[in-house]
XYZ file of N, CA and C in Angstrom:
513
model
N -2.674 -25.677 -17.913
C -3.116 -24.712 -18.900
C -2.548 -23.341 -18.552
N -2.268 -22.882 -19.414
C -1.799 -21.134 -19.452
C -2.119 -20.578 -19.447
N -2.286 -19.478 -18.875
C -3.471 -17.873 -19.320
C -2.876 -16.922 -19.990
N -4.227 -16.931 -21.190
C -3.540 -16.275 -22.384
C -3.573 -14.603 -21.977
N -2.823 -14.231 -21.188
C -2.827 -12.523 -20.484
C -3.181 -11.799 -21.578
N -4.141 -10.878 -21.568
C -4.050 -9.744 -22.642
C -3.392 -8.778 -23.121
N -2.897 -8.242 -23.858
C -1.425 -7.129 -24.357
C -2.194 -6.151 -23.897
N -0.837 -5.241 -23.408
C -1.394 -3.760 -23.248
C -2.398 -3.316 -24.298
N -2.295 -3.477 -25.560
C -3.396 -2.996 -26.042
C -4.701 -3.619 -26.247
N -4.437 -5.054 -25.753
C -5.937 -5.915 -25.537
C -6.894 -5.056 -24.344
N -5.771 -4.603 -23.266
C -6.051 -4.356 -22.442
C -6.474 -3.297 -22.263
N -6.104 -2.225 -23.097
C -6.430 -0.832 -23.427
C -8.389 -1.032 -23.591
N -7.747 -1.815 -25.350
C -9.203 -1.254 -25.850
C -10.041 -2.253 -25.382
N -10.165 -3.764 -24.431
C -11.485 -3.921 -23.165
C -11.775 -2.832 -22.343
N -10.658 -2.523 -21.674
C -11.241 -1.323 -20.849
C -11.841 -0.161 -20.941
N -11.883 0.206 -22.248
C -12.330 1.219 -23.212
C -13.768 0.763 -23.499
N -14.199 -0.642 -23.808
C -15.172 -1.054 -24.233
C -16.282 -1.592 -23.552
N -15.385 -1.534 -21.663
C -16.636 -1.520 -21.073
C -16.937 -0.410 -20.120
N -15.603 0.603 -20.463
C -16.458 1.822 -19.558
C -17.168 2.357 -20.571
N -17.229 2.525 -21.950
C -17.992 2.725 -23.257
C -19.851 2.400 -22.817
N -19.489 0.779 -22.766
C -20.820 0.394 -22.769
C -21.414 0.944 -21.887
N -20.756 0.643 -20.017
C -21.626 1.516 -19.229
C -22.355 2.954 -19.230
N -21.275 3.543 -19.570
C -21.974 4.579 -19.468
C -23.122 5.555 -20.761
N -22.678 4.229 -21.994
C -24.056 4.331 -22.865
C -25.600 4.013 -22.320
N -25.078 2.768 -21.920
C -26.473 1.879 -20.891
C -27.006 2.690 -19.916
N -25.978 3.734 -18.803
C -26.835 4.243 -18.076
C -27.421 5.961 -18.498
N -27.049 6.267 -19.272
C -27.531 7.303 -20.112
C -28.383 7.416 -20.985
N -28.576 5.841 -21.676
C -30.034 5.813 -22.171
C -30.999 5.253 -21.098
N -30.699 4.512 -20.381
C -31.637 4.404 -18.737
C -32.077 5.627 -18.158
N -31.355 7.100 -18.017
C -31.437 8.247 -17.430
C -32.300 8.822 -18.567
N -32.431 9.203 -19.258
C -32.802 9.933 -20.810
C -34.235 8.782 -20.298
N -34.523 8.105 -21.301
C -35.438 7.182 -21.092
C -36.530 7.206 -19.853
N -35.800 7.358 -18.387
C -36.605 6.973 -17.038
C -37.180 8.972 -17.719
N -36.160 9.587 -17.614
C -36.908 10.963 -17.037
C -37.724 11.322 -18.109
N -37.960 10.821 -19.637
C -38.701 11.169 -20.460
C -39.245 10.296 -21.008
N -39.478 9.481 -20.802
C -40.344 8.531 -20.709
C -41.250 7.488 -19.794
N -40.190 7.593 -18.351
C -40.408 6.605 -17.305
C -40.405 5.206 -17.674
N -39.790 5.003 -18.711
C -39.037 3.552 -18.461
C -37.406 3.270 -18.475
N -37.731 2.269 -18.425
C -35.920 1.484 -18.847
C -35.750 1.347 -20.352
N -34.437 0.909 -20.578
C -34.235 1.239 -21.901
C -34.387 -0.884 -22.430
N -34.511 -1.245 -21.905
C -35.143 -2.900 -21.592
C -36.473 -2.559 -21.878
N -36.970 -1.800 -21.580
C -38.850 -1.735 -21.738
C -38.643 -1.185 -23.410
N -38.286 0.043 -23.652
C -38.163 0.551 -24.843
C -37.793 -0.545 -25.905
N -37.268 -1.079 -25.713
C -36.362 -1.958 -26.989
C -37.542 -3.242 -27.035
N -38.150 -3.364 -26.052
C -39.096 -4.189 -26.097
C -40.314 -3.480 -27.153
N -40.588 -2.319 -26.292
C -41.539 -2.027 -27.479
C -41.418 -1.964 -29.075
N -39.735 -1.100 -29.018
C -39.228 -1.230 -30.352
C -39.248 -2.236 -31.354
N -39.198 -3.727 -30.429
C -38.821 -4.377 -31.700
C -39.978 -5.060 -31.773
N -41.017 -4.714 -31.245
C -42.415 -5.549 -31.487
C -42.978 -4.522 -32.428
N -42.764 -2.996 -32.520
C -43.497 -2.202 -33.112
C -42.653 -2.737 -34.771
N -41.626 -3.199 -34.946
C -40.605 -3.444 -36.182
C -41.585 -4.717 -36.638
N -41.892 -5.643 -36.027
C -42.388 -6.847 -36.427
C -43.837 -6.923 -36.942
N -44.221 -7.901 -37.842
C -45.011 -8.186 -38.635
C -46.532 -8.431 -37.306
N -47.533 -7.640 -37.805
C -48.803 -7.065 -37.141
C -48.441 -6.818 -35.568
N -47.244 -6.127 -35.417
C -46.560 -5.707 -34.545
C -46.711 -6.945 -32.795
N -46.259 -8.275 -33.751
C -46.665 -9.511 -32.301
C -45.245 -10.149 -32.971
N -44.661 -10.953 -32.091
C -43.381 -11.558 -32.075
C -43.446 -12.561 -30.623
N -43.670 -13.916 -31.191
C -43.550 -14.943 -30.237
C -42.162 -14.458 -28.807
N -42.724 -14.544 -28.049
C -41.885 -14.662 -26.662
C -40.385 -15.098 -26.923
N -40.433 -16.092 -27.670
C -38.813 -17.054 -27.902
C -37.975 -15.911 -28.478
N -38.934 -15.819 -29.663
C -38.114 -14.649 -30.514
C -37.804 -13.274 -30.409
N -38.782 -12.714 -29.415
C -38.599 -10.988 -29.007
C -36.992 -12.077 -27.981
N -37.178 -12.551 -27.079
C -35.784 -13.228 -26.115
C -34.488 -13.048 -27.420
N -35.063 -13.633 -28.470
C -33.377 -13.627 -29.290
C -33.551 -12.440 -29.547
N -34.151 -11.384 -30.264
C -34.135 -10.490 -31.005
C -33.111 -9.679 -29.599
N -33.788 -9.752 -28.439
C -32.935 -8.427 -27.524
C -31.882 -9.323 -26.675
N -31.848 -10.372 -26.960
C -30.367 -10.844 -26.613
C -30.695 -11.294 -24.931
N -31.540 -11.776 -24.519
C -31.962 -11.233 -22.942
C -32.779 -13.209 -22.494
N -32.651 -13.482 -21.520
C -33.200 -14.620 -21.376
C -35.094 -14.389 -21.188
N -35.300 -15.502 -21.393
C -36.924 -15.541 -21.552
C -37.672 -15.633 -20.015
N -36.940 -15.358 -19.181
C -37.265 -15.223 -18.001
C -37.304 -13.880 -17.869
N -36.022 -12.896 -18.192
C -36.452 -11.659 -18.302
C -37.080 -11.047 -18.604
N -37.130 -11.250 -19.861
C -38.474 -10.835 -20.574
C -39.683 -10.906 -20.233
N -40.382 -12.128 -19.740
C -41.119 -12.750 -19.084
C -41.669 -11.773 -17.893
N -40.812 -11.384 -17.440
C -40.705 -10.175 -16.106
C -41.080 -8.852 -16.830
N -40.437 -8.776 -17.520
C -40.632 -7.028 -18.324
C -41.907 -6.856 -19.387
N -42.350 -7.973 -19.705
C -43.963 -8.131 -20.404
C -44.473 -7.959 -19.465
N -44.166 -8.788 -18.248
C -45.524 -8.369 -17.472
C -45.749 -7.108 -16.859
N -44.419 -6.103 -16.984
C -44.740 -5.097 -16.357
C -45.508 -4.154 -17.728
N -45.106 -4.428 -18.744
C -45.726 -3.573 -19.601
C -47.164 -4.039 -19.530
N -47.566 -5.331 -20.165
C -48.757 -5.361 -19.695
C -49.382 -4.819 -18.550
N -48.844 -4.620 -17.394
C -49.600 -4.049 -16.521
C -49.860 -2.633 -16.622
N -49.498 -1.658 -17.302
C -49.311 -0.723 -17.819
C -50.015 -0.467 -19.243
N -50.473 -1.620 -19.673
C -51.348 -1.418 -20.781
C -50.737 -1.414 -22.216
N -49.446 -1.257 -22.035
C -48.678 -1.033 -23.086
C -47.695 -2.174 -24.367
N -48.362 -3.588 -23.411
C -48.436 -4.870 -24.401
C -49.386 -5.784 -23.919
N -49.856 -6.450 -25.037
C -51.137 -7.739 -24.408
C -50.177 -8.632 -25.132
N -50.394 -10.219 -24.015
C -49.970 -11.846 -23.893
C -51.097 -12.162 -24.770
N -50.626 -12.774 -25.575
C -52.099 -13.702 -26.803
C -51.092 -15.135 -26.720
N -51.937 -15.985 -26.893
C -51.554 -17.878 -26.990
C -51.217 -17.370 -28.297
N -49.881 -18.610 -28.469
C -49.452 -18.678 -29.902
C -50.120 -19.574 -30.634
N -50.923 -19.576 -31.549
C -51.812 -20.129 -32.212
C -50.746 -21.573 -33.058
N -50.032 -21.455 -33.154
C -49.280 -22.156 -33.781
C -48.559 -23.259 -33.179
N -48.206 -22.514 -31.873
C -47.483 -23.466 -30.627
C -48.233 -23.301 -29.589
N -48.779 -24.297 -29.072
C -49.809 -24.333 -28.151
C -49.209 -23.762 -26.120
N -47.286 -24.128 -26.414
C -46.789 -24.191 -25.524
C -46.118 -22.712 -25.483
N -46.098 -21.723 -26.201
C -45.971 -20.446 -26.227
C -46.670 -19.236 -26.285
N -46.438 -18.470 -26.176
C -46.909 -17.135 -26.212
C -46.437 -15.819 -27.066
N -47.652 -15.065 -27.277
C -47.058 -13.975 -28.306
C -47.241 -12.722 -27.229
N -46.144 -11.739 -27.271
C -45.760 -10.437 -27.060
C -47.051 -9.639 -28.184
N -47.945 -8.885 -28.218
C -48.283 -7.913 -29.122
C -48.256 -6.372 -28.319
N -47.690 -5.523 -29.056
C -47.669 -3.928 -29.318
C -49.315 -3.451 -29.084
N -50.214 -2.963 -27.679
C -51.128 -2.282 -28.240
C -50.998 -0.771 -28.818
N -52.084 -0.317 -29.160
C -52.034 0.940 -29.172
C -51.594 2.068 -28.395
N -51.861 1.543 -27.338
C -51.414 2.506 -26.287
C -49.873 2.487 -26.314
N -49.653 0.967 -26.346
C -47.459 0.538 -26.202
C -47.618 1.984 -27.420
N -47.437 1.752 -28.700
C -47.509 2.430 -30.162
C -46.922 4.032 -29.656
N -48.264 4.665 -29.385
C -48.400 5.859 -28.376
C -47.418 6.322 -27.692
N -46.807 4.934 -26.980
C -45.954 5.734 -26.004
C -44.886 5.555 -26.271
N -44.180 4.844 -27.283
C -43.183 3.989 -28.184
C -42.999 5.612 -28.709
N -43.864 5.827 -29.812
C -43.445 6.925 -30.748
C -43.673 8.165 -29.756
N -43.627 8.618 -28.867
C -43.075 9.797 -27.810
C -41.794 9.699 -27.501
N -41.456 8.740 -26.790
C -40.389 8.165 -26.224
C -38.784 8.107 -27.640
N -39.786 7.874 -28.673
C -38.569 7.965 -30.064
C -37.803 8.985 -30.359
N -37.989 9.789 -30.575
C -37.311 11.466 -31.129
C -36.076 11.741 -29.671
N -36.632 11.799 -28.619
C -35.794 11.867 -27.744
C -34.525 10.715 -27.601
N -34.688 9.367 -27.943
C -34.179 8.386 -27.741
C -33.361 8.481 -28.830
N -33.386 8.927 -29.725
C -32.580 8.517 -30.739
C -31.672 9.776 -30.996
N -31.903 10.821 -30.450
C -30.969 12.095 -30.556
C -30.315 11.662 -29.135
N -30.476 10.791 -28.415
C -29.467 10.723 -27.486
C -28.510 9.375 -27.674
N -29.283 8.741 -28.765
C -28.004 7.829 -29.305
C -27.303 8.381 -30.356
N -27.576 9.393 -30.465
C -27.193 9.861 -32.071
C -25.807 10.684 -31.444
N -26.467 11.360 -30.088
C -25.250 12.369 -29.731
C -24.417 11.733 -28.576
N -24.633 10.524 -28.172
C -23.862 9.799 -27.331
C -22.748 8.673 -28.002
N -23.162 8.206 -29.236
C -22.086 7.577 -30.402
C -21.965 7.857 -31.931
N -23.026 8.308 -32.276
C -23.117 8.689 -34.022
C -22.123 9.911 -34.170
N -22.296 10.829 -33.186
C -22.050 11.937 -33.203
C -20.630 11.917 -33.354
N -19.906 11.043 -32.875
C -18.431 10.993 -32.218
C -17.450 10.637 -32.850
N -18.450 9.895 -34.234
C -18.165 8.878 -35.186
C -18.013 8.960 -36.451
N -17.005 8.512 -37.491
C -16.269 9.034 -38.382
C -17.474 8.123 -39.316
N -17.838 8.250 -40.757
C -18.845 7.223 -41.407
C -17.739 5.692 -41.445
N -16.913 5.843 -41.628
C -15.620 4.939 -41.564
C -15.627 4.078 -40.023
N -15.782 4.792 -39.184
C -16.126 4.714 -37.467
C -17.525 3.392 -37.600
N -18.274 4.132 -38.213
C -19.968 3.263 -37.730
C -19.437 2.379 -38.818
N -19.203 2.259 -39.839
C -18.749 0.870 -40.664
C -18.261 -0.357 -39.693
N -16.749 0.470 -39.329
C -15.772 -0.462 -38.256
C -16.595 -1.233 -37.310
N -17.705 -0.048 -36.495
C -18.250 -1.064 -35.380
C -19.233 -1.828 -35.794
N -19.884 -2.000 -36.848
C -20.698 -2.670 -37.520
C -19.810 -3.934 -37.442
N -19.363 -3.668 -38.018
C -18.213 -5.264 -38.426
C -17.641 -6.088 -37.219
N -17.133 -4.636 -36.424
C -16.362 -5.799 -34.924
C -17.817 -6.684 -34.225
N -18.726 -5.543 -33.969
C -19.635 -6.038 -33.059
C -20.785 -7.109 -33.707
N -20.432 -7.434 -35.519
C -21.210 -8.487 -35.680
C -20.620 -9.787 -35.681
N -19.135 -9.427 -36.259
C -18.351 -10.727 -35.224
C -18.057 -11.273 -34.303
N -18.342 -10.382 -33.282
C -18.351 -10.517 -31.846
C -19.741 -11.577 -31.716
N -21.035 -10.763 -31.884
C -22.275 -11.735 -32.138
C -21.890 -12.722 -32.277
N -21.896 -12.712 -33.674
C -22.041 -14.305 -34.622
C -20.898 -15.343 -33.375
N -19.456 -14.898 -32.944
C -18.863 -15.827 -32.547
C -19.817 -16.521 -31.215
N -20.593 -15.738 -30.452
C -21.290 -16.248 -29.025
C -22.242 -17.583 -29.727
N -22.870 -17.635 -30.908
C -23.395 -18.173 -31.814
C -22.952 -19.748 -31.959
N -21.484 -20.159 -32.474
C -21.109 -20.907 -32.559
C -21.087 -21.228 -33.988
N -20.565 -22.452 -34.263
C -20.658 -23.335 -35.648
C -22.197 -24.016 -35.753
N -22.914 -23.985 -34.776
C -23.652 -24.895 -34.689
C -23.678 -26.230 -33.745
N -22.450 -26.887 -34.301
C -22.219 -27.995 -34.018
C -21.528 -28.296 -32.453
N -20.607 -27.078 -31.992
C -20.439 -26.712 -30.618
C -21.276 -25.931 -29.568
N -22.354 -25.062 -30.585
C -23.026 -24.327 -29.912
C -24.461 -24.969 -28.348
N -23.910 -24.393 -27.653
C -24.390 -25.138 -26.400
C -26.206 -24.003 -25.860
N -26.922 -25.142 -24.941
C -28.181 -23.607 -24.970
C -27.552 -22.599 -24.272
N -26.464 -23.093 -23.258
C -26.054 -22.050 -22.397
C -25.048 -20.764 -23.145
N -24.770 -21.188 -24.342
C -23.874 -19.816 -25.128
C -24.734 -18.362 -25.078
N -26.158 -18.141 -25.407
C -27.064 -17.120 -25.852
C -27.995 -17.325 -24.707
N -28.226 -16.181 -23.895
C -29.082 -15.948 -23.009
C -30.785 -16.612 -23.436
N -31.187 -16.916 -24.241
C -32.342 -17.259 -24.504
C -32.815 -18.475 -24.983
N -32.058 -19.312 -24.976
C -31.761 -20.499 -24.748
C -31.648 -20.701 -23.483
N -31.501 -20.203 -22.176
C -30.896 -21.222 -21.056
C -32.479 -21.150 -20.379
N -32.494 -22.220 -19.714
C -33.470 -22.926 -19.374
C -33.955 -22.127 -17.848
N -34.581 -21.819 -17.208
C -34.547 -21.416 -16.096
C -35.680 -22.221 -14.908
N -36.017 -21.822 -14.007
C -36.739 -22.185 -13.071
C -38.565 -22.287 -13.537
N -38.594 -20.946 -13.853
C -39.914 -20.228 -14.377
C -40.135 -21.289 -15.777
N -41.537 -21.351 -16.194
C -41.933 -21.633 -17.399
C -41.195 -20.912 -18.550
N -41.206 -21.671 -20.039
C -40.921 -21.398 -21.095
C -41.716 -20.360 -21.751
N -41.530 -19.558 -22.286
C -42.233 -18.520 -22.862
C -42.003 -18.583 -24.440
């Protein structure tokens, strides 16, 4: 087999795209820890439970929604819960799962943590960005998605972090 080498400009714009990411990731980690005292993993957690319907989202599904295995997660509920800022409820539906819910307090500290968070995504990529710009990355980065995805028919559990099976219980 051959290795398909990347062209100088494959090579350009990866390298572009992951000193990009880093130093988005650790700038909303920095922003986030000092004004909020979390990670930006805790935030997005709260975020997308506060987005969801009576603000609870089965375990499986907060795992797909943030792209992250259910072991992680698993880890980062429990720290919020310990913190007061999400309660574990049985999934009434699936006896073998669990629901993530948003309390009041998460809510609270969710919408503090917002205004700051989002003027530092706003001025770390929106800002930088042509309306033509946020179109483009819309498009690359949902094809990018969808391809980790598969046809279906090739798609393996190990393609998407939340699918792979781990040591720890299923969540």
């Amino acid at each position: 087999m051959t290795t398909r080498w990347l062209t100088p400009e494959e090579q350009r714009a990866w390298r572009a795209y992951i000193s990009a990411v880093l130093l988005v990731e650790d700038a909303l980690d920095r922003q986030l820890q000092q004004e909020a005292g979390m990670p930006h993993m805790y935030y997005s957690i709260l975020s997308t439970l506060s987005e969801s319907p009576e603000r609870r989202l089965r375990m499986t599904d907060l795992a797909e929604r943030l792209k992250i295995t259910r072991s992680r997660l698993t880890y980062a509920v429990t720290r919020l819960e310990k913190d007061g800022l999400v309660r574990r409820e049985d999934c009434r539906w699936d006896k073998r799962g669990s629901v993530a819910a948003l309390t009041g307090e998460g809510m609270r500290v969710l919408e503090g943590a917002a205004p700051g968070h989002v003027e530092t995504v706003r001025s770390l990529l929106f800002d930088r960005l042509t309306p033509e710009q946020v179109g483009q990355l819309e498009e690359i980065f949902t094809a990018v998605g969808e391809g980790f995805q598969g046809d279906g028919a090739h798609a393996t559990a190990e393609d998407v972090p939340w699918r792979r099976r781990s040591s720890k219980s299923c969540s």
